[in-house]
CSV table of C-alpha atoms in Angstrom, one decimal:
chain,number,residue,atom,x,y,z
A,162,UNK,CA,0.0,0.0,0.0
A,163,UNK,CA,1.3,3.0,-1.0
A,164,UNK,CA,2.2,6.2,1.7
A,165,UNK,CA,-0.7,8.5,0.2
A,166,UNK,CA,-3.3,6.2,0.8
A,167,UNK,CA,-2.7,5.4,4.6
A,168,UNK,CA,-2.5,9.2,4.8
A,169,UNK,CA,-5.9,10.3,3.3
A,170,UNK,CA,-7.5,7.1,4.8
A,171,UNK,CA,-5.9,8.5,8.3
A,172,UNK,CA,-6.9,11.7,8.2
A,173,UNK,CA,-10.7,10.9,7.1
A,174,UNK,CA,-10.7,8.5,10.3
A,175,UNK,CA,-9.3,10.9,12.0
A,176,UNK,CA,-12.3,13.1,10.8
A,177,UNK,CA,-15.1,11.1,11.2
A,178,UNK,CA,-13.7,10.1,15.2
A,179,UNK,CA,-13.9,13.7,16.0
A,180,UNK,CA,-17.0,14.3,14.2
A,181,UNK,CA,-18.6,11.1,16.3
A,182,UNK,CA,-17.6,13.1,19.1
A,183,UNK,CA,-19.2,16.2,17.8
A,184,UNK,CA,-22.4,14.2,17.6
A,185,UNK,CA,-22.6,13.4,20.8
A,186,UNK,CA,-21.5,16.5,22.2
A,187,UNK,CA,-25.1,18.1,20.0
A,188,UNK,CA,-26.9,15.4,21.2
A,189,UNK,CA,-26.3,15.9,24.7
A,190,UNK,CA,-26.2,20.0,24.6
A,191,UNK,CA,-29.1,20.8,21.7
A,192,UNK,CA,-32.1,22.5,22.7
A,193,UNK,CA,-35.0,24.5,21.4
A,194,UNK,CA,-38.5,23.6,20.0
A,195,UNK,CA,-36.8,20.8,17.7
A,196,UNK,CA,-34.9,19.2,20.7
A,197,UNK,CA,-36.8,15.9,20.8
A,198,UNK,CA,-36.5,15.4,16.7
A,199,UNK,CA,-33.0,16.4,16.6
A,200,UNK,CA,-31.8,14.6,19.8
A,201,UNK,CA,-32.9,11.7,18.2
A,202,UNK,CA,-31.8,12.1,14.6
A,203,UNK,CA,-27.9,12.9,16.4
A,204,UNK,CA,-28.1,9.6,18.4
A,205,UNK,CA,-28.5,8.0,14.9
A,206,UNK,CA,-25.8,9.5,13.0
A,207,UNK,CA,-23.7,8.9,15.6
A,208,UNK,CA,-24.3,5.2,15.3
A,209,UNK,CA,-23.9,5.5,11.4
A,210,UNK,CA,-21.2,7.0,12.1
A,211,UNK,CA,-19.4,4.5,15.0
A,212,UNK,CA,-20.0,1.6,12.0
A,213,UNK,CA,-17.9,4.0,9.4
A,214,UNK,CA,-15.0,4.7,11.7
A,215,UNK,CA,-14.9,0.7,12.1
A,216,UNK,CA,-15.3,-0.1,8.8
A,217,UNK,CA,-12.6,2.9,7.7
A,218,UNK,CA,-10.2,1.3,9.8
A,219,UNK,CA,-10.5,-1.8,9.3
A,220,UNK,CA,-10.2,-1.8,5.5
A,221,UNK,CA,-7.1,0.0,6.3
A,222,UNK,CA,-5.4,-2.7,8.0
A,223,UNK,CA,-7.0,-5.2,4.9
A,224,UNK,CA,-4.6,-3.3,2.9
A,225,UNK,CA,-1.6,-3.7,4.6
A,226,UNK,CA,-2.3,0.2,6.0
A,227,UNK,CA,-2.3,1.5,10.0
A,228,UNK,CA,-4.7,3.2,11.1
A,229,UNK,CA,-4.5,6.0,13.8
A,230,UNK,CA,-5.7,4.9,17.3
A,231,UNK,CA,-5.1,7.8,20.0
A,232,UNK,CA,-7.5,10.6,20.8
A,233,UNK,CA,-3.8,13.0,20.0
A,234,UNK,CA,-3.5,11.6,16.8
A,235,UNK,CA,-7.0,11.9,15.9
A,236,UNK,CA,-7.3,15.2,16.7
A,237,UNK,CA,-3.9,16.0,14.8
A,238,UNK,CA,-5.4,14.5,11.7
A,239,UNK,CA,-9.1,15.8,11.7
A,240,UNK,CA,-10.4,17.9,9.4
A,241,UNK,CA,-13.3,18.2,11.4
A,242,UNK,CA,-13.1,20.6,14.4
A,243,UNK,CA,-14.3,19.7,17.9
A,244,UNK,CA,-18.3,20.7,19.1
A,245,UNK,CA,-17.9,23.8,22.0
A,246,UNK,CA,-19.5,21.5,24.8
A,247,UNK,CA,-22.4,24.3,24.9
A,248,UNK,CA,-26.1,24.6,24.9
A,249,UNK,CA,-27.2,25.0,21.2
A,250,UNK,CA,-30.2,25.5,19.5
A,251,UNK,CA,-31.2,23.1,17.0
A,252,UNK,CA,-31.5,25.4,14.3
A,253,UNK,CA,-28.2,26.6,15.1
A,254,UNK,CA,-26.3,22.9,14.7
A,255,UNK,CA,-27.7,21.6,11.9
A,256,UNK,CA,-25.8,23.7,9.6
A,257,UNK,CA,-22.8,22.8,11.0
A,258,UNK,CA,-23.2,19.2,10.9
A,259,UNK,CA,-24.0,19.9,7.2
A,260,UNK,CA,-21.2,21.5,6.8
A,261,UNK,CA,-19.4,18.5,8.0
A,262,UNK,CA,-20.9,15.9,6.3
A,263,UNK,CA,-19.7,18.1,3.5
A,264,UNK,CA,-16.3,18.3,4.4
A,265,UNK,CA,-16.2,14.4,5.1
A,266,UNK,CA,-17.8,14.0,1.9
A,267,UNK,CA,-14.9,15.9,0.3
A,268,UNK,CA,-12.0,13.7,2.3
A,269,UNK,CA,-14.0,10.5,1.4
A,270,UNK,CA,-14.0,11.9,-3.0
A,271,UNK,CA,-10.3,12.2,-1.7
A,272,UNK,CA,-9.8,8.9,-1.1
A,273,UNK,CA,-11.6,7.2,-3.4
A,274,UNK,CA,-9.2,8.7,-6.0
A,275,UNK,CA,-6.1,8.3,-4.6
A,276,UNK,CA,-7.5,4.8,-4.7
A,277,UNK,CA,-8.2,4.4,-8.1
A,278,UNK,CA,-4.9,6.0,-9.2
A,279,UNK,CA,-3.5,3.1,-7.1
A,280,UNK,CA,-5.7,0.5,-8.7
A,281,UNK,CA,-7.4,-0.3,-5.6
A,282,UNK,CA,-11.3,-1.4,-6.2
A,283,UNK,CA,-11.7,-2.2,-2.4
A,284,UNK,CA,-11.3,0.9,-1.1
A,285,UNK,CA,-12.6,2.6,-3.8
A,286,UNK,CA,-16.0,0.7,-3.6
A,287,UNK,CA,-15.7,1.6,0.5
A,288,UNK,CA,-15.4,5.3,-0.4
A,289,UNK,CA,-18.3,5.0,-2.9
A,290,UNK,CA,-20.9,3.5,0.4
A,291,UNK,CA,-19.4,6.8,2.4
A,292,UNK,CA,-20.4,9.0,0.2
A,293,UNK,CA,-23.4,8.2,-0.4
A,294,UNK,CA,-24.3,7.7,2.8
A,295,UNK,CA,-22.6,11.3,3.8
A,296,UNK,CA,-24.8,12.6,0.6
A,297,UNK,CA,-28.1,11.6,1.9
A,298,UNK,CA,-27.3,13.3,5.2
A,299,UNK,CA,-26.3,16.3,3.3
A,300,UNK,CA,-29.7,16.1,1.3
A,301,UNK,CA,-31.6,15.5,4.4
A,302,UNK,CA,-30.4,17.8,6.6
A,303,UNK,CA,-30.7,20.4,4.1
A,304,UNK,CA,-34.4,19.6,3.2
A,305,UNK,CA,-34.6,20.6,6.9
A,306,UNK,CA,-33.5,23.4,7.3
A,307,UNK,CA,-35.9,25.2,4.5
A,308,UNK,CA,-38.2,27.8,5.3
């Protein structure tokens, strides 16, 4: 496996660990007239969410890669920046966890073709699930938030 691969792969792990994180941190903190809708709806992307860091780093190792396994390192490697840890209105955190989805969406797109230059169809295919299922949350959660 070649260096650029592990690297990408790494960092989206990275991403989507501190984005679980995030989740959780919403779910716990969010408030408002949405709060029992969107407590729920965190609680499941964070699940989705648990399954992809698992199945990120696992194909990794299938590949001869390493993944990253310490909160430093993850942090270090995340695109995705940490929640505040603060009340927040529901109205107020769905955009950013749009705006997340996005950016994973991005780092997964980023993968996917460092893959295919490398010839690998495994991860490649494992991107293709991620996006898709980082899509639909971008779809949904934008359907949301319209007036």
């Amino acid at each position: 496996m070649k260096n650029e691969l592990n690297v990408s792969m790494n960092e989206l792990l990275s991403s989507l660990e501190v984005f679980y994180h995030k989740l959780q941190s919403y779910h716990w903190y969010v408030k408002g007239h949405a709060f029992f809708t969107v407590h729920a709806q965190l609680e499941s992307y964070y699940d989705e969410v648990s399954e992809e860091i698992d199945e990120v780093a696992e194909t990794l190792l299938m590949i001869g890669g390493a993944p990253v396994s310490t909160l430093k390192e993850f942090l270090e490697l995340s695109k995705v920046s940490e929640a505040e840890g603060v009340y927040i209105k529901a109205d107020d955190l769905l955009p950013k966890v749009r705006d997340d989805y996005a950016l994973l969406e991005k780092l997964a797109e980023g993968v996917k073709s460092t893959a295919e230059e490398e010839g690998n169809a495994l991860v490649s295919a494992k991107m293709d699930d991620l996006i898709e299922s980082f899509s639909k949350a971008i779809w949904m959660i934008s359907q949301s938030l319209m007036a």
